[in-house]
mmCIF file of C-alpha atoms in Angstrom:
data_model
loop_
_atom_site.group_PDB
_atom_site.id
_atom_site.type_symbol
_atom_site.label_atom_id
_atom_site.label_comp_id
_atom_site.label_asym_id
_atom_site.label_seq_id
_atom_site.Cartn_x
_atom_site.Cartn_y
_atom_site.Cartn_z
ATOM 1 C CA UNK A 16 -24.209 5.863 -50.730
ATOM 2 C CA UNK A 17 -22.753 7.563 -53.776
ATOM 3 C CA UNK A 18 -21.226 11.145 -54.036
ATOM 4 C CA UNK A 19 -20.931 13.082 -57.234
ATOM 5 C CA UNK A 20 -18.983 16.324 -57.751
ATOM 6 C CA UNK A 21 -21.215 19.270 -57.522
ATOM 7 C CA UNK A 22 -19.800 22.870 -58.223
ATOM 8 C CA UNK A 23 -20.626 26.300 -57.252
ATOM 9 C CA UNK A 24 -18.504 28.551 -59.544
ATOM 10 C CA UNK A 25 -14.837 27.310 -58.663
ATOM 11 C CA UNK A 26 -15.816 25.688 -55.371
ATOM 12 C CA UNK A 27 -16.566 22.014 -54.904
ATOM 13 C CA UNK A 28 -19.666 21.662 -52.639
ATOM 14 C CA UNK A 29 -19.673 17.808 -52.247
ATOM 15 C CA UNK A 30 -17.181 15.262 -51.005
ATOM 16 C CA UNK A 31 -16.394 11.632 -51.752
ATOM 17 C CA UNK A 32 -15.018 10.107 -48.336
ATOM 18 C CA UNK A 33 -13.548 7.019 -49.563
ATOM 19 C CA UNK A 34 -11.867 8.748 -52.431
ATOM 20 C CA UNK A 35 -10.162 10.897 -49.948
ATOM 21 C CA UNK A 36 -9.129 7.757 -48.168
ATOM 22 C CA UNK A 37 -7.357 6.642 -51.235
ATOM 23 C CA UNK A 38 -5.909 9.923 -52.107
ATOM 24 C CA UNK A 39 -4.316 10.056 -48.503
ATOM 25 C CA UNK A 40 -2.785 6.465 -49.265
ATOM 26 C CA UNK A 41 -1.666 7.744 -52.627
ATOM 27 C CA UNK A 42 0.337 10.571 -51.111
ATOM 28 C CA UNK A 43 1.758 8.360 -48.311
ATOM 29 C CA UNK A 44 2.873 5.845 -50.984
ATOM 30 C CA UNK A 45 4.569 8.751 -52.884
ATOM 31 C CA UNK A 46 6.549 9.710 -49.729
ATOM 32 C CA UNK A 47 7.561 6.180 -49.087
ATOM 33 C CA UNK A 48 8.701 5.692 -52.541
ATOM 34 C CA UNK A 49 11.204 8.437 -52.025
ATOM 35 C CA UNK A 50 12.720 6.750 -49.033
ATOM 36 C CA UNK A 51 13.530 7.787 -45.517
ATOM 37 C CA UNK A 52 15.218 11.136 -44.618
ATOM 38 C CA UNK A 53 16.356 12.623 -41.323
ATOM 39 C CA UNK A 54 13.980 15.288 -40.378
ATOM 40 C CA UNK A 55 11.904 16.510 -37.514
ATOM 41 C CA UNK A 56 10.366 14.307 -34.761
ATOM 42 C CA UNK A 57 7.764 16.376 -33.117
ATOM 43 C CA UNK A 58 5.709 18.517 -35.595
ATOM 44 C CA UNK A 59 2.808 20.992 -35.055
ATOM 45 C CA UNK A 60 0.977 21.870 -38.143
ATOM 46 C CA UNK A 61 -1.413 24.835 -38.088
ATOM 47 C CA UNK A 62 -3.743 24.364 -41.017
ATOM 48 C CA UNK A 63 -3.208 20.613 -41.407
ATOM 49 C CA UNK A 64 -6.138 19.121 -43.200
ATOM 50 C CA UNK A 65 -5.605 20.004 -46.918
ATOM 51 C CA UNK A 66 -3.115 20.991 -49.594
ATOM 52 C CA UNK A 67 0.277 22.405 -48.324
ATOM 53 C CA UNK A 68 -0.564 21.572 -44.480
ATOM 54 C CA UNK A 69 -1.657 18.057 -45.088
ATOM 55 C CA UNK A 70 1.196 17.340 -47.490
ATOM 56 C CA UNK A 71 3.766 18.667 -44.790
ATOM 57 C CA UNK A 72 2.145 16.490 -42.289
ATOM 58 C CA UNK A 73 2.403 13.375 -44.653
ATOM 59 C CA UNK A 74 5.959 13.879 -45.576
ATOM 60 C CA UNK A 75 7.315 14.523 -42.090
ATOM 61 C CA UNK A 76 5.435 11.555 -40.768
ATOM 62 C CA UNK A 77 6.024 9.047 -43.498
ATOM 63 C CA UNK A 78 9.301 10.439 -44.672
ATOM 64 C CA UNK A 79 11.026 11.290 -41.443
ATOM 65 C CA UNK A 80 8.954 9.369 -38.884
ATOM 66 C CA UNK A 81 7.719 12.409 -36.956
ATOM 67 C CA UNK A 82 4.888 12.334 -34.436
ATOM 68 C CA UNK A 83 2.536 15.291 -35.546
ATOM 69 C CA UNK A 84 -0.290 17.530 -34.114
ATOM 70 C CA UNK A 85 -2.645 18.876 -36.696
ATOM 71 C CA UNK A 86 -4.930 21.971 -36.172
ATOM 72 C CA UNK A 87 -7.776 22.664 -38.580
ATOM 73 C CA UNK A 88 -11.309 24.012 -38.680
ATOM 74 C CA UNK A 89 -13.482 21.177 -40.283
ATOM 75 C CA UNK A 90 -16.903 19.669 -39.974
ATOM 76 C CA UNK A 91 -17.844 16.066 -39.832
ATOM 77 C CA UNK A 92 -20.861 14.384 -41.794
ATOM 78 C CA UNK A 93 -24.294 15.381 -40.715
ATOM 79 C CA UNK A 94 -26.651 14.019 -43.425
ATOM 80 C CA UNK A 95 -26.419 12.399 -46.876
ATOM 81 C CA UNK A 96 -26.655 15.834 -48.396
ATOM 82 C CA UNK A 97 -24.025 17.338 -45.943
ATOM 83 C CA UNK A 98 -21.162 14.984 -45.477
ATOM 84 C CA UNK A 99 -18.866 17.565 -44.109
ATOM 85 C CA UNK A 100 -15.637 18.908 -45.366
ATOM 86 C CA UNK A 101 -12.762 17.082 -47.196
ATOM 87 C CA UNK A 102 -10.320 18.149 -44.301
ATOM 88 C CA UNK A 103 -12.364 16.350 -41.648
ATOM 89 C CA UNK A 104 -11.911 13.018 -43.554
ATOM 90 C CA UNK A 105 -8.201 13.895 -44.365
ATOM 91 C CA UNK A 106 -7.677 14.309 -40.636
ATOM 92 C CA UNK A 107 -9.386 10.888 -39.882
ATOM 93 C CA UNK A 108 -7.398 8.900 -42.583
ATOM 94 C CA UNK A 109 -4.238 10.479 -41.919
ATOM 95 C CA UNK A 110 -4.609 9.629 -38.261
ATOM 96 C CA UNK A 111 -5.577 5.929 -38.899
ATOM 97 C CA UNK A 112 -2.545 5.552 -41.382
ATOM 98 C CA UNK A 113 -0.082 7.143 -38.942
ATOM 99 C CA UNK A 114 -1.209 5.138 -36.007
ATOM 100 C CA UNK A 115 -0.927 1.866 -37.951
ATOM 101 C CA UNK A 116 2.962 2.740 -38.113
ATOM 102 C CA UNK A 117 3.196 3.517 -34.432
ATOM 103 C CA UNK A 118 3.129 7.310 -34.851
ATOM 104 C CA UNK A 119 1.168 9.807 -32.763
ATOM 105 C CA UNK A 120 -1.209 11.818 -34.912
ATOM 106 C CA UNK A 121 -3.413 14.143 -32.877
ATOM 107 C CA UNK A 122 -6.081 16.368 -34.344
ATOM 108 C CA UNK A 123 -7.373 19.497 -33.077
ATOM 109 C CA UNK A 124 -10.668 20.595 -34.921
ATOM 110 C CA UNK A 125 -11.590 24.118 -34.138
ATOM 111 C CA UNK A 126 -10.619 27.919 -34.477
ATOM 112 C CA UNK A 127 -6.885 28.050 -34.603
ATOM 113 C CA UNK A 128 -7.096 31.835 -33.972
ATOM 114 C CA UNK A 129 -8.781 31.301 -30.500
ATOM 115 C CA UNK A 130 -6.922 31.462 -27.232
ATOM 116 C CA UNK A 131 -8.962 28.593 -26.039
ATOM 117 C CA UNK A 132 -7.545 26.242 -28.683
ATOM 118 C CA UNK A 133 -4.051 27.587 -28.429
ATOM 119 C CA UNK A 134 -4.073 26.802 -24.714
ATOM 120 C CA UNK A 135 -5.403 23.261 -25.371
ATOM 121 C CA UNK A 136 -2.451 22.663 -27.786
ATOM 122 C CA UNK A 137 -0.066 23.774 -25.426
ATOM 123 C CA UNK A 138 -1.337 21.733 -22.619
ATOM 124 C CA UNK A 139 -1.256 18.481 -24.996
ATOM 125 C CA UNK A 140 2.235 19.172 -25.895
ATOM 126 C CA UNK A 141 3.351 19.403 -22.329
ATOM 127 C CA UNK A 142 1.427 16.606 -21.141
ATOM 128 C CA UNK A 143 1.117 13.991 -23.874
ATOM 129 C CA UNK A 144 3.604 14.922 -26.604
ATOM 130 C CA UNK A 145 6.865 14.863 -24.929
ATOM 131 C CA UNK A 146 7.009 18.554 -23.747
ATOM 132 C CA UNK A 147 8.597 20.111 -26.976
ATOM 133 C CA UNK A 148 8.074 20.322 -30.765
ATOM 134 C CA UNK A 149 10.951 20.952 -33.095
ATOM 135 C CA UNK A 150 8.894 22.059 -36.268
ATOM 136 C CA UNK A 151 6.134 24.502 -36.292
ATOM 137 C CA UNK A 152 4.247 24.993 -39.652
ATOM 138 C CA UNK A 153 1.946 27.792 -40.270
ATOM 139 C CA UNK A 154 -0.510 26.862 -43.255
ATOM 140 C CA UNK A 155 -3.660 28.586 -42.390
ATOM 141 C CA UNK A 156 -5.769 29.629 -45.142
ATOM 142 C CA UNK A 157 -9.096 31.183 -44.402
ATOM 143 C CA UNK A 158 -11.151 34.463 -45.437
ATOM 144 C CA UNK A 159 -11.750 35.603 -41.961
ATOM 145 C CA UNK A 160 -10.095 35.965 -38.505
ATOM 146 C CA UNK A 161 -11.048 37.033 -35.159
ATOM 147 C CA UNK A 162 -8.430 38.826 -33.119
ATOM 148 C CA UNK A 163 -8.432 37.048 -29.937
ATOM 149 C CA UNK A 164 -7.199 40.236 -28.047
ATOM 150 C CA UNK A 165 -9.688 42.745 -29.403
ATOM 151 C CA UNK A 166 -12.445 40.389 -30.442
ATOM 152 C CA UNK A 167 -12.554 42.237 -33.767
ATOM 153 C CA UNK A 168 -13.252 40.037 -36.873
ATOM 154 C CA UNK A 169 -11.439 40.871 -40.185
ATOM 155 C CA UNK A 170 -12.437 39.552 -43.687
ATOM 156 C CA UNK A 171 -9.764 39.169 -46.412
ATOM 157 C CA UNK A 172 -10.483 40.572 -50.050
ATOM 158 C CA UNK A 173 -8.507 39.245 -53.039
ATOM 159 C CA UNK A 174 -8.198 42.328 -54.928
ATOM 160 C CA UNK A 175 -5.737 44.521 -56.854
ATOM 161 C CA UNK A 176 -4.177 47.654 -55.410
ATOM 162 C CA UNK A 177 -4.465 51.060 -57.133
ATOM 163 C CA UNK A 178 -5.670 49.703 -60.514
ATOM 164 C CA UNK A 179 -8.470 47.960 -62.083
ATOM 165 C CA UNK A 180 -7.332 44.439 -63.630
ATOM 166 C CA UNK A 181 -9.165 42.908 -66.542
ATOM 167 C CA UNK A 182 -8.358 39.417 -67.983
ATOM 168 C CA UNK A 183 -9.567 35.961 -68.770
ATOM 169 C CA UNK A 184 -10.650 33.532 -66.074
ATOM 170 C CA UNK A 185 -12.331 30.049 -66.034
ATOM 171 C CA UNK A 186 -15.547 29.134 -64.602
ATOM 172 C CA UNK A 187 -15.021 25.654 -63.656
ATOM 173 C CA UNK A 188 -18.717 24.910 -63.113
ATOM 174 C CA UNK A 189 -19.765 26.059 -66.297
ATOM 175 C CA UNK A 190 -16.530 25.093 -68.202
ATOM 176 C CA UNK A 191 -16.449 28.404 -69.748
ATOM 177 C CA UNK A 192 -13.757 31.057 -70.261
ATOM 178 C CA UNK A 193 -14.976 34.543 -69.406
ATOM 179 C CA UNK A 194 -13.608 38.138 -68.680
ATOM 180 C CA UNK A 195 -13.127 39.080 -65.120
ATOM 181 C CA UNK A 196 -12.862 42.565 -63.818
ATOM 182 C CA UNK A 197 -10.933 42.936 -60.438
ATOM 183 C CA UNK A 198 -11.629 46.239 -58.582
ATOM 184 C CA UNK A 199 -8.961 47.857 -56.612
ATOM 185 C CA UNK A 200 -9.062 47.447 -52.838
ATOM 186 C CA UNK A 201 -9.775 50.107 -50.329
ATOM 187 C CA UNK A 202 -7.430 50.894 -47.625
ATOM 188 C CA UNK A 203 -9.625 49.165 -45.140
ATOM 189 C CA UNK A 204 -9.662 45.919 -47.392
ATOM 190 C CA UNK A 205 -5.929 45.908 -47.634
ATOM 191 C CA UNK A 206 -5.396 46.124 -43.900
ATOM 192 C CA UNK A 207 -8.147 43.533 -43.200
ATOM 193 C CA UNK A 208 -6.361 41.065 -45.762
ATOM 194 C CA UNK A 209 -3.033 41.648 -44.020
ATOM 195 C CA UNK A 210 -4.616 40.937 -40.616
ATOM 196 C CA UNK A 211 -6.212 37.581 -42.001
ATOM 197 C CA UNK A 212 -3.559 36.408 -44.307
ATOM 198 C CA UNK A 213 -0.327 38.056 -43.078
ATOM 199 C CA UNK A 214 2.092 36.774 -40.284
ATOM 200 C CA UNK A 215 0.473 38.316 -37.247
ATOM 201 C CA UNK A 216 -1.131 35.072 -35.987
ATOM 202 C CA UNK A 217 1.975 33.036 -36.920
ATOM 203 C CA UNK A 218 4.006 35.330 -34.636
ATOM 204 C CA UNK A 219 1.490 35.054 -31.892
ATOM 205 C CA UNK A 220 1.540 31.248 -31.929
ATOM 206 C CA UNK A 221 5.378 31.300 -31.787
ATOM 207 C CA UNK A 222 5.412 33.746 -28.911
ATOM 208 C CA UNK A 223 2.865 31.589 -27.168
ATOM 209 C CA UNK A 224 4.810 28.403 -27.663
ATOM 210 C CA UNK A 225 8.010 30.107 -26.519
ATOM 211 C CA UNK A 226 6.352 31.596 -23.344
ATOM 212 C CA UNK A 227 5.051 27.993 -22.590
ATOM 213 C CA UNK A 228 8.628 26.594 -23.024
ATOM 214 C CA UNK A 229 7.399 23.973 -25.516
ATOM 215 C CA UNK A 230 9.880 24.906 -28.274
ATOM 216 C CA UNK A 231 12.836 22.525 -28.667
ATOM 217 C CA UNK A 232 16.556 23.581 -29.172
ATOM 218 C CA UNK A 233 16.946 24.272 -32.847
ATOM 219 C CA UNK A 234 13.193 24.570 -33.554
ATOM 220 C CA UNK A 235 12.299 25.511 -37.036
ATOM 221 C CA UNK A 236 9.213 27.300 -38.164
ATOM 222 C CA UNK A 237 7.977 27.632 -41.704
ATOM 223 C CA UNK A 238 5.191 29.844 -43.198
ATOM 224 C CA UNK A 239 4.060 29.236 -46.944
ATOM 225 C CA UNK A 240 4.057 32.297 -49.427
ATOM 226 C CA UNK A 241 3.827 32.730 -53.038
ATOM 227 C CA UNK A 242 5.318 35.552 -55.273
ATOM 228 C CA UNK A 243 4.761 34.372 -58.784
ATOM 229 C CA UNK A 244 5.968 36.218 -61.830
ATOM 230 C CA UNK A 245 5.410 39.312 -63.926
ATOM 231 C CA UNK A 246 2.477 37.241 -65.591
ATOM 232 C CA UNK A 247 0.520 37.276 -62.310
ATOM 233 C CA UNK A 248 2.129 40.414 -60.599
ATOM 234 C CA UNK A 249 -0.965 42.813 -61.105
ATOM 235 C CA UNK A 250 -3.431 40.625 -59.170
ATOM 236 C CA UNK A 251 -0.991 38.763 -56.834
ATOM 237 C CA UNK A 252 2.230 40.144 -55.766
ATOM 238 C CA UNK A 253 1.185 43.906 -56.324
ATOM 239 C CA UNK A 254 -2.527 43.095 -54.820
ATOM 240 C CA UNK A 255 -3.803 42.625 -51.374
ATOM 241 C CA UNK A 256 -2.353 38.928 -51.419
ATOM 242 C CA UNK A 257 1.088 40.258 -52.072
ATOM 243 C CA UNK A 258 0.649 42.830 -49.221
ATOM 244 C CA UNK A 259 -0.161 39.994 -46.800
ATOM 245 C CA UNK A 260 2.894 38.012 -47.971
ATOM 246 C CA UNK A 261 5.119 41.006 -47.293
ATOM 247 C CA UNK A 262 3.740 41.136 -43.747
ATOM 248 C CA UNK A 263 4.952 37.375 -43.403
ATOM 249 C CA UNK A 264 8.468 38.391 -44.437
ATOM 250 C CA UNK A 265 8.492 41.141 -41.682
ATOM 251 C CA UNK A 266 7.064 38.698 -38.986
ATOM 252 C CA UNK A 267 9.816 36.254 -39.890
ATOM 253 C CA UNK A 268 12.422 38.593 -38.805
ATOM 254 C CA UNK A 269 10.553 39.156 -35.556
ATOM 255 C CA UNK A 270 10.182 35.371 -34.953
ATOM 256 C CA UNK A 271 14.047 34.934 -35.680
ATOM 257 C CA UNK A 272 14.683 37.406 -32.849
ATOM 258 C CA UNK A 273 12.427 35.520 -30.510
ATOM 259 C CA UNK A 274 14.059 32.125 -31.420
ATOM 260 C CA UNK A 275 17.610 33.346 -31.314
ATOM 261 C CA UNK A 276 18.252 32.006 -27.700
ATOM 262 C CA UNK A 277 17.302 28.413 -28.864
ATOM 263 C CA UNK A 278 19.331 28.441 -32.046
ATOM 264 C CA UNK A 279 15.993 28.236 -33.815
ATOM 265 C CA UNK A 280 14.978 29.578 -37.250
ATOM 266 C CA UNK A 281 11.951 31.117 -39.022
ATOM 267 C CA UNK A 282 11.597 30.630 -42.856
ATOM 268 C CA UNK A 283 9.248 32.086 -45.354
ATOM 269 C CA UNK A 284 8.937 29.275 -48.126
ATOM 270 C CA UNK A 285 8.041 30.775 -51.492
ATOM 271 C CA UNK A 286 6.133 27.810 -52.876
ATOM 272 C CA UNK A 287 5.272 27.130 -56.553
ATOM 273 C CA UNK A 288 1.802 27.189 -58.118
ATOM 274 C CA UNK A 289 -0.125 24.128 -57.346
ATOM 275 C CA UNK A 290 -3.889 23.117 -57.324
ATOM 276 C CA UNK A 291 -5.499 23.970 -54.130
ATOM 277 C CA UNK A 292 -9.154 25.097 -53.205
ATOM 278 C CA UNK A 293 -7.668 28.480 -52.601
ATOM 279 C CA UNK A 294 -5.737 28.821 -56.037
ATOM 280 C CA UNK A 295 -8.982 27.772 -57.725
ATOM 281 C CA UNK A 296 -10.703 31.025 -56.600
ATOM 282 C CA UNK A 297 -7.868 33.466 -57.068
ATOM 283 C CA UNK A 298 -8.849 35.777 -59.952
ATOM 284 C CA UNK A 299 -7.259 34.733 -63.228
ATOM 285 C CA UNK A 300 -4.975 32.135 -61.731
ATOM 286 C CA UNK A 301 -6.537 29.079 -63.436
ATOM 287 C CA UNK A 302 -5.755 30.497 -66.697
ATOM 288 C CA UNK A 303 -2.018 31.041 -65.584
ATOM 289 C CA UNK A 304 -2.150 27.312 -64.203
ATOM 290 C CA UNK A 305 -3.373 25.637 -67.261
ATOM 291 C CA UNK A 306 -0.603 27.299 -69.353
ATOM 292 C CA UNK A 307 2.176 26.786 -66.655
ATOM 293 C CA UNK A 308 1.261 23.096 -65.839
ATOM 294 C CA UNK A 309 1.383 22.372 -69.671
ATOM 295 C CA UNK A 310 4.851 23.732 -69.845
ATOM 296 C CA UNK A 311 6.298 22.190 -66.627
ATOM 297 C CA UNK A 312 4.552 18.761 -67.233
ATOM 298 C CA UNK A 313 6.294 18.744 -70.573
ATOM 299 C CA UNK A 314 9.593 19.423 -68.813
ATOM 300 C CA UNK A 315 9.020 16.840 -66.010
ATOM 301 C CA UNK A 316 8.837 19.635 -63.419
ATOM 302 C CA UNK A 317 5.076 19.829 -62.627
ATOM 303 C CA UNK A 318 4.318 19.123 -59.034
ATOM 304 C CA UNK A 319 1.377 18.242 -56.747
ATOM 305 C CA UNK A 320 1.343 19.530 -53.241
ATOM 306 C CA UNK A 321 2.720 16.343 -51.915
ATOM 307 C CA UNK A 322 5.518 16.328 -54.490
ATOM 308 C CA UNK A 323 6.392 19.982 -53.708
ATOM 309 C CA UNK A 324 6.428 19.633 -49.905
ATOM 310 C CA UNK A 325 8.281 16.398 -49.830
ATOM 311 C CA UNK A 326 10.990 18.090 -51.943
ATOM 312 C CA UNK A 327 10.896 21.072 -49.651
ATOM 313 C CA UNK A 328 11.421 19.092 -46.575
ATOM 314 C CA UNK A 329 13.497 16.205 -47.786
ATOM 315 C CA UNK A 330 15.882 18.223 -49.997
ATOM 316 C CA UNK A 331 15.788 21.907 -48.678
ATOM 317 C CA UNK A 332 14.765 22.409 -44.993
ATOM 318 C CA UNK A 333 16.405 19.081 -43.832
ATOM 319 C CA UNK A 334 18.606 18.512 -46.892
ATOM 320 C CA UNK A 335 21.518 20.193 -48.513
ATOM 321 C CA UNK A 336 19.874 21.649 -51.670
ATOM 322 C CA UNK A 337 18.365 24.704 -50.138
ATOM 323 C CA UNK A 338 18.190 27.946 -52.379
ATOM 324 C CA UNK A 339 17.597 31.312 -50.812
ATOM 325 C CA UNK A 340 17.029 34.846 -52.095
ATOM 326 C CA UNK A 341 18.397 38.010 -50.919
ATOM 327 C CA UNK A 342 15.665 38.227 -48.156
ATOM 328 C CA UNK A 343 16.344 34.956 -46.827
ATOM 329 C CA UNK A 344 13.333 33.303 -48.075
ATOM 330 C CA UNK A 345 13.609 29.744 -49.272
ATOM 331 C CA UNK A 346 12.881 29.319 -52.949
ATOM 332 C CA UNK A 347 11.582 25.951 -54.126
ATOM 333 C CA UNK A 348 9.538 27.943 -56.803
ATOM 334 C CA UNK A 349 12.633 28.525 -59.004
ATOM 335 C CA UNK A 350 11.516 25.816 -61.353
ATOM 336 C CA UNK A 351 8.327 27.756 -61.991
ATOM 337 C CA UNK A 352 10.142 31.047 -62.469
ATOM 338 C CA UNK A 353 12.759 29.690 -64.867
ATOM 339 C CA UNK A 354 12.941 32.421 -67.577
ATOM 340 C CA UNK A 355 12.308 29.838 -70.461
ATOM 341 C CA UNK A 356 9.187 28.308 -68.478
ATOM 342 C CA UNK A 357 7.825 31.745 -67.957
ATOM 343 C CA UNK A 358 8.435 32.880 -71.752
ATOM 344 C CA UNK A 359 6.660 29.478 -72.934
ATOM 345 C CA UNK A 360 3.844 30.050 -70.330
ATOM 346 C CA UNK A 361 3.362 33.595 -71.553
ATOM 347 C CA UNK A 362 3.349 32.611 -75.318
ATOM 348 C CA UNK A 363 0.726 29.861 -74.470
ATOM 349 C CA UNK A 364 -1.660 32.212 -72.533
ATOM 350 C CA UNK A 365 -1.769 34.455 -75.685
ATOM 351 C CA UNK A 366 -2.874 31.494 -77.741
ATOM 352 C CA UNK A 367 -5.813 30.499 -75.260
ATOM 353 C CA UNK A 368 -9.318 31.283 -76.534
ATOM 354 C CA UNK A 369 -12.791 30.226 -75.354
ATOM 355 C CA UNK A 370 -12.715 27.624 -78.052
ATOM 356 C CA UNK A 371 -9.395 25.995 -77.319
ATOM 357 C CA UNK A 372 -8.710 26.263 -73.439
ATOM 358 C CA UNK A 373 -9.966 22.640 -72.848
ATOM 359 C CA UNK A 374 -8.049 21.137 -75.586
ATOM 360 C CA UNK A 375 -4.575 19.622 -75.655
ATOM 361 C CA UNK A 376 -3.097 23.011 -76.085
ATOM 362 C CA UNK A 377 -3.341 23.412 -72.335
ATOM 363 C CA UNK A 378 -3.109 21.497 -69.301
ATOM 364 C CA UNK A 379 -6.818 21.910 -68.446
ATOM 365 C CA UNK A 380 -7.537 18.255 -67.863
ATOM 366 C CA UNK A 381 -4.627 18.140 -65.491
ATOM 367 C CA UNK A 382 -5.905 21.168 -63.553
ATOM 368 C CA UNK A 383 -9.501 19.550 -63.495
ATOM 369 C CA UNK A 384 -8.188 16.147 -62.289
ATOM 370 C CA UNK A 385 -6.152 17.607 -59.463
ATOM 371 C CA UNK A 386 -8.952 19.971 -58.494
ATOM 372 C CA UNK A 387 -11.378 17.036 -58.279
ATOM 373 C CA UNK A 388 -8.821 14.997 -56.145
ATOM 374 C CA UNK A 389 -9.098 17.680 -53.497
ATOM 375 C CA UNK A 390 -12.576 16.455 -52.567
ATOM 376 C CA UNK A 391 -11.877 12.676 -53.241
ATOM 377 C CA UNK A 392 -13.210 12.523 -56.914
ATOM 378 C CA UNK A 393 -11.403 11.126 -59.772
ATOM 379 C CA UNK A 394 -8.700 9.656 -57.504
ATOM 380 C CA UNK A 395 -6.154 7.367 -58.935
ATOM 381 C CA UNK A 396 -6.797 3.710 -57.515
ATOM 382 C CA UNK A 397 -10.294 4.561 -56.427
ATOM 383 C CA UNK A 398 -12.094 2.428 -59.126
ATOM 384 C CA UNK A 399 -13.743 -0.009 -56.768
ATOM 385 C CA UNK A 400 -15.705 2.199 -54.354
ATOM 386 C CA UNK A 401 -15.905 0.818 -50.951
ATOM 387 C CA UNK A 402 -19.562 0.656 -49.691
ATOM 388 C CA UNK A 403 -20.220 2.983 -46.745
ATOM 389 C CA UNK A 404 -23.217 4.331 -44.976
ATOM 390 C CA UNK A 405 -23.928 7.638 -43.370
ATOM 391 C CA UNK A 406 -23.722 5.630 -39.971
ATOM 392 C CA UNK A 407 -20.242 4.384 -40.985
ATOM 393 C CA UNK A 408 -19.067 7.881 -41.614
ATOM 394 C CA UNK A 409 -20.577 9.375 -38.489
ATOM 395 C CA UNK A 410 -18.788 6.572 -36.596
ATOM 396 C CA UNK A 411 -15.257 7.953 -37.744
ATOM 397 C CA UNK A 412 -13.488 9.838 -35.218
ATOM 398 C CA UNK A 413 -11.256 12.849 -36.163
#
């Protein structure tokens, strides 16, 4: 059975399961190449099946030797035309690799916003995971959320606030540069985006875990954010996404009060720009990325999600190289925000045209390679395809 990449706009619709298996191994190999570090031992990752959440799980497991619980909403294979989601296979192959090394790797596949799943996770921690967790990572990325208390469903909107934004973007399906117009959000859309992508559910999870007495002394909890620079401020930091990220800052203060009795700590980690399924559909962001990646790759500072997360946990959260801003946020994004990097990125963006954006002028090829990797395509080391059938895939257990 052969799978090929099929796109709809900037969304990959197909998946290559054995490519994903190789990609998981590549990330594990990277972490092992950096050596062991002293870190957490019992980890809960909410949103664990791709990008930052998956990378966090890999670095804590194979770098620090942690047992992990992963929560995600994914679907397995149904037919040759519907092989499921990449995250489902990531969960499977991560668990297989972790268990080979004697690590616990429990996957919960379901709605992380629902009370039923939250209760299941708490029960598992108490009964089968040693009773306590010492790191809780919130990395959920979704476009909708149903509030378990009210039953109301909210839908996020990636829009500007108070102004129309016009600029170039890339259609990856057509490999074309086009002009995009981003309309300003309504107050209802702003509020809904904060409800979905802000810190409310993070705070709810921590309160639940605290009340269930499953948080260890000195527990740490992390949520991922992004601020960017003046080059993307109009559609990111000053838009609905930025408003949601500001809510995470507020909720971090609330959580720190909740964890004070344990000597615990909540951190907002302001991550750097990397290739994810989410970043591919943020308006104008691919243009910023192909310029930024070119500049940072030439400086030797460009990172994939696993490189970035391994540095965050190895060197910063559990190391001695942490850098904080005046709001107490951890700032591993400082390589991206280096003034010289930003100046070179801005100059390069001004040179990009519909005729040259795929040339060596930019890092378009790098973005495309990393984008395909997310669904198991164009993976390094996956030259000899392992023959699998639909029945083989259905027999896998997440």
